Amino acid sequence: AAAPALSLAGDSSLAREEYVLDVTRRGIELRGGSVSAVLYGLQSLRQLAFENRGTIPVVRIHDKPFFAYRGAMLDVCRHFSPIGEVKRFIDILALHKLNVFHWHLTDDQGWRIEIRRYPALTRTGSVRRGTVVGDHRTSSEYTDEPYGGYYTQDEIREVVAYAAKRHIAVIPEIEMPGHATAALAAYPELACGHGPKSFETSGRWGVLDDVFCPGKEQ
């Protein structure tokens, strides 16, 4: 009772993502080479408490990551995830001490990020008429209801800020020149000449040939 049960501190002698967690009968001391390192130590403490049903054993952990880039991707083009699910995904990354969130935002099957200068990207490209049922290589069956969704710029900023508080960088994936059918459904004039005059956001998976035309100045 005379001292804090948990002491957090920075330690310049440690590497940026390195931490030392000391649990004794007198209390818990956690030192890290940065704020993110302290966060990783706290995640280890959470895991210890969970694995031991709330009782934290006496232990010393001296840890640092082997890889600088530790990430996971979420594809929201084929299967859209509401903001709450995206945040939960980020929480899971933080729990496992991952530091990069690869957010796959555009593809043939949907355009998921608001670009105010080009509103048709979300007005047209974020919705597909239906989705293939079963194996896309053999099935000709589709759902008969539209499927879509996108994130506003404010929602994108909200997610980036949410990830930053957990020391996770967000890498947005916006594909070009290929994997662009959803964008071409909105702006078909940007396609190469061999394709159709009009496009449709794809309801099936696989590889599609239509691309932005790099040779067009516009």
Coordinates of C-alpha atoms in Angstrom, one line a residue:
A1 CA 0.0 0.0 0.0
A2 CA 3.0 2.3 0.4
A3 CA 3.9 2.3 -3.3
P4 CA 2.0 2.2 -6.6
A5 CA 0.9 -1.3 -7.7
L6 CA 1.9 -0.4 -11.3
S7 CA 4.8 1.8 -12.3
L8 CA 5.3 2.9 -15.9
A9 CA 8.4 4.6 -17.1
G10 CA 10.5 5.4 -20.2
D11 CA 14.0 4.1 -20.4
S12 CA 16.4 5.6 -23.0
S13 CA 18.8 2.6 -22.7
L14 CA 16.2 0.4 -24.4
A15 CA 15.4 0.2 -28.1
R16 CA 12.3 2.1 -29.4
E17 CA 10.0 -1.0 -29.2
E18 CA 11.8 -2.8 -26.4
Y19 CA 10.4 -3.2 -22.9
V20 CA 11.1 -4.8 -19.5
L21 CA 8.2 -6.0 -17.4
D22 CA 9.0 -6.9 -13.8
V23 CA 6.3 -8.5 -11.6
T24 CA 7.2 -9.0 -7.9
R25 CA 5.3 -9.5 -4.8
R26 CA 5.8 -5.8 -4.1
G27 CA 4.3 -4.5 -7.3
I28 CA 4.7 -4.2 -11.1
E29 CA 7.3 -2.1 -12.9
L30 CA 7.2 -1.6 -16.7
R31 CA 9.9 0.3 -18.6
G32 CA 10.0 0.9 -22.3
G33 CA 12.1 2.6 -24.9
S34 CA 9.1 4.6 -26.1
V35 CA 5.4 5.0 -25.4
S36 CA 4.6 2.2 -27.9
A37 CA 7.0 -0.1 -26.1
V38 CA 5.2 0.6 -22.8
L39 CA 1.9 -0.2 -24.6
Y40 CA 3.3 -3.6 -25.7
G41 CA 4.3 -4.3 -22.2
L42 CA 0.8 -3.5 -21.0
Q43 CA -0.6 -5.9 -23.6
S44 CA 1.7 -8.6 -22.2
L45 CA 0.4 -7.8 -18.7
R46 CA -3.2 -8.1 -20.0
Q47 CA -2.3 -11.5 -21.5
L48 CA -0.8 -12.7 -18.3
A49 CA -3.9 -11.7 -16.3
F50 CA -6.1 -13.4 -18.9
E51 CA -4.1 -16.6 -19.0
N52 CA -4.0 -16.8 -15.2
R53 CA -7.7 -15.9 -14.6
G54 CA -6.9 -12.5 -13.1
T55 CA -3.9 -13.5 -11.0
I56 CA -0.6 -12.1 -12.4
P57 CA 2.4 -14.4 -11.6
V58 CA 5.8 -13.2 -10.4
V59 CA 7.7 -12.9 -13.7
R60 CA 10.3 -10.9 -15.6
I61 CA 9.8 -10.3 -19.3
H62 CA 12.4 -8.6 -21.4
D63 CA 11.1 -8.4 -25.0
K64 CA 11.4 -6.6 -28.3
P65 CA 9.9 -7.4 -31.7
F66 CA 12.0 -9.3 -34.3
F67 CA 10.3 -7.5 -37.2
A68 CA 9.9 -3.8 -37.5
Y69 CA 6.9 -4.1 -39.8
R70 CA 4.1 -6.2 -38.2
G71 CA 0.8 -5.8 -40.0
A72 CA -2.5 -7.3 -41.1
M73 CA -4.8 -6.5 -44.0
L74 CA -8.6 -6.0 -43.9
D75 CA -10.3 -6.3 -47.3
V76 CA -13.5 -4.2 -47.2
C77 CA -14.1 -4.2 -50.9
R78 CA -15.6 -7.7 -51.2
H79 CA -17.1 -7.7 -47.7
F80 CA -17.8 -4.3 -46.2
S81 CA -17.0 -3.8 -42.5
P82 CA -18.8 -1.0 -40.6
I83 CA -16.6 1.4 -38.6
G84 CA -17.2 -0.5 -35.3
E85 CA -15.9 -3.7 -36.8
V86 CA -12.8 -1.8 -38.2
K87 CA -12.1 -0.5 -34.8
R88 CA -12.4 -3.9 -33.3
F89 CA -10.0 -5.2 -35.9
I90 CA -7.5 -2.5 -34.8
D91 CA -8.0 -3.5 -31.2
I92 CA -7.1 -7.1 -32.1
L93 CA -3.9 -5.8 -33.9
A94 CA -2.9 -3.8 -30.8
L95 CA -3.5 -6.8 -28.5
H96 CA -1.0 -8.8 -30.6
K97 CA 1.5 -6.0 -30.7
L98 CA 1.1 -5.4 -34.5
N99 CA 1.9 -1.9 -35.7
V100 CA 0.5 -1.6 -39.3
F101 CA -3.1 -1.7 -40.4
H102 CA -3.3 -2.3 -44.2
W103 CA -6.8 -1.1 -45.2
H104 CA -7.8 -2.5 -48.6
L105 CA -10.2 0.2 -49.8
T106 CA -10.7 -0.1 -53.5
D107 CA -11.0 -3.0 -56.0
D108 CA -13.2 -4.4 -58.8
Q109 CA -15.9 -5.2 -56.2
G110 CA -16.3 -1.9 -54.6
W111 CA -14.8 1.6 -54.0
R112 CA -15.0 2.3 -50.3
I113 CA -13.4 5.7 -49.7
E114 CA -15.1 9.1 -50.2
I115 CA -13.3 11.4 -52.7
R116 CA -15.2 14.6 -52.7
R117 CA -13.8 15.8 -56.0
Y118 CA -15.0 12.6 -57.7
P119 CA -18.4 11.8 -56.1
A120 CA -19.4 9.1 -58.6
L121 CA -16.7 6.9 -57.1
T122 CA -18.9 6.2 -54.1
R123 CA -22.3 7.1 -55.7
T124 CA -21.8 4.4 -58.4
G125 CA -18.6 2.5 -57.5
S126 CA -19.5 1.6 -53.9
V127 CA -22.5 -0.6 -54.9
R128 CA -22.8 -3.8 -56.9
R129 CA -26.1 -5.2 -58.1
G130 CA -25.5 -8.6 -56.6
T131 CA -22.8 -11.0 -55.4
V132 CA -21.8 -14.4 -56.7
V133 CA -22.9 -17.3 -54.6
G134 CA -20.5 -20.2 -54.1
D135 CA -17.3 -20.8 -56.0
H136 CA -16.8 -17.9 -58.4
R137 CA -14.9 -20.1 -60.9
T138 CA -18.0 -22.4 -61.4
S139 CA -21.1 -20.6 -60.1
S140 CA -23.5 -18.6 -62.2
E141 CA -25.8 -17.9 -59.2
Y142 CA -26.0 -14.3 -57.8
T143 CA -27.8 -12.7 -54.9
D144 CA -30.6 -10.5 -56.1
E145 CA -30.0 -7.5 -53.8
P146 CA -27.5 -4.6 -54.0
Y147 CA -24.5 -4.7 -51.8
G148 CA -22.4 -1.7 -50.9
G149 CA -21.1 0.8 -48.4
Y150 CA -18.3 3.3 -48.1
Y151 CA -16.4 5.5 -45.5
T152 CA -16.7 9.2 -45.5
Q153 CA -13.6 11.3 -45.2
D154 CA -14.5 12.1 -41.5
E155 CA -14.9 8.3 -40.8
I156 CA -11.5 7.6 -42.4
R157 CA -9.9 10.3 -40.2
E158 CA -11.7 8.8 -37.2
V159 CA -10.2 5.4 -37.9
V160 CA -6.7 6.8 -38.5
A161 CA -6.9 8.7 -35.1
Y162 CA -8.2 5.6 -33.4
A163 CA -5.3 3.5 -34.7
A164 CA -2.7 6.2 -33.9
K165 CA -3.7 6.1 -30.2
R166 CA -2.8 2.4 -30.3
H167 CA 0.5 3.2 -32.1
I168 CA -0.7 1.6 -35.3
A169 CA 0.0 3.2 -38.7
V170 CA -2.7 3.0 -41.4
I171 CA -1.7 2.1 -45.0
P172 CA -4.6 2.7 -47.4
E173 CA -4.6 0.6 -50.5
I174 CA -6.0 2.4 -53.5
E175 CA -5.3 0.2 -56.6
M176 CA -4.4 1.3 -60.1
P177 CA -4.2 0.8 -63.0
G178 CA -5.8 -2.6 -62.5
H179 CA -8.5 -3.8 -60.0
A180 CA -10.3 -0.7 -61.0
T181 CA -13.7 -1.9 -62.4
A182 CA -15.7 -0.1 -59.6
A183 CA -13.9 3.2 -60.5
L184 CA -14.5 2.6 -64.2
A185 CA -18.2 2.1 -63.5
A186 CA -18.2 5.7 -62.3
Y187 CA -15.8 7.1 -64.9
P188 CA -15.7 4.8 -67.9
E189 CA -13.9 7.5 -70.0
L190 CA -10.7 6.7 -68.0
A191 CA -10.5 3.1 -69.4
C192 CA -8.4 1.7 -72.2
G193 CA -10.2 1.4 -75.5
H194 CA -10.5 -2.4 -75.7
G195 CA -13.2 -2.6 -73.0
P196 CA -16.9 -1.9 -73.0
K197 CA -18.3 1.7 -73.2
S198 CA -19.9 1.2 -69.8
F199 CA -18.7 -0.8 -66.8
E200 CA -20.4 -2.3 -63.8
T201 CA -19.0 -2.8 -60.3
S202 CA -18.1 -6.5 -60.3
G203 CA -20.3 -9.0 -58.4
R204 CA -17.8 -11.8 -58.7
W205 CA -14.1 -12.4 -57.7
G206 CA -11.2 -13.3 -59.9
V207 CA -9.0 -11.3 -62.2
L208 CA -10.6 -8.7 -64.6
D209 CA -8.8 -7.3 -67.6
D210 CA -10.2 -3.7 -67.5
V211 CA -7.7 -1.0 -66.3
F212 CA -7.2 2.7 -66.1
C213 CA -5.5 3.8 -69.3
P214 CA -2.1 5.3 -68.3
G215 CA -1.8 6.7 -71.8
K216 CA -4.8 9.1 -71.3
E217 CA -3.7 12.5 -70.1
Q218 CA -7.0 13.0 -68.2

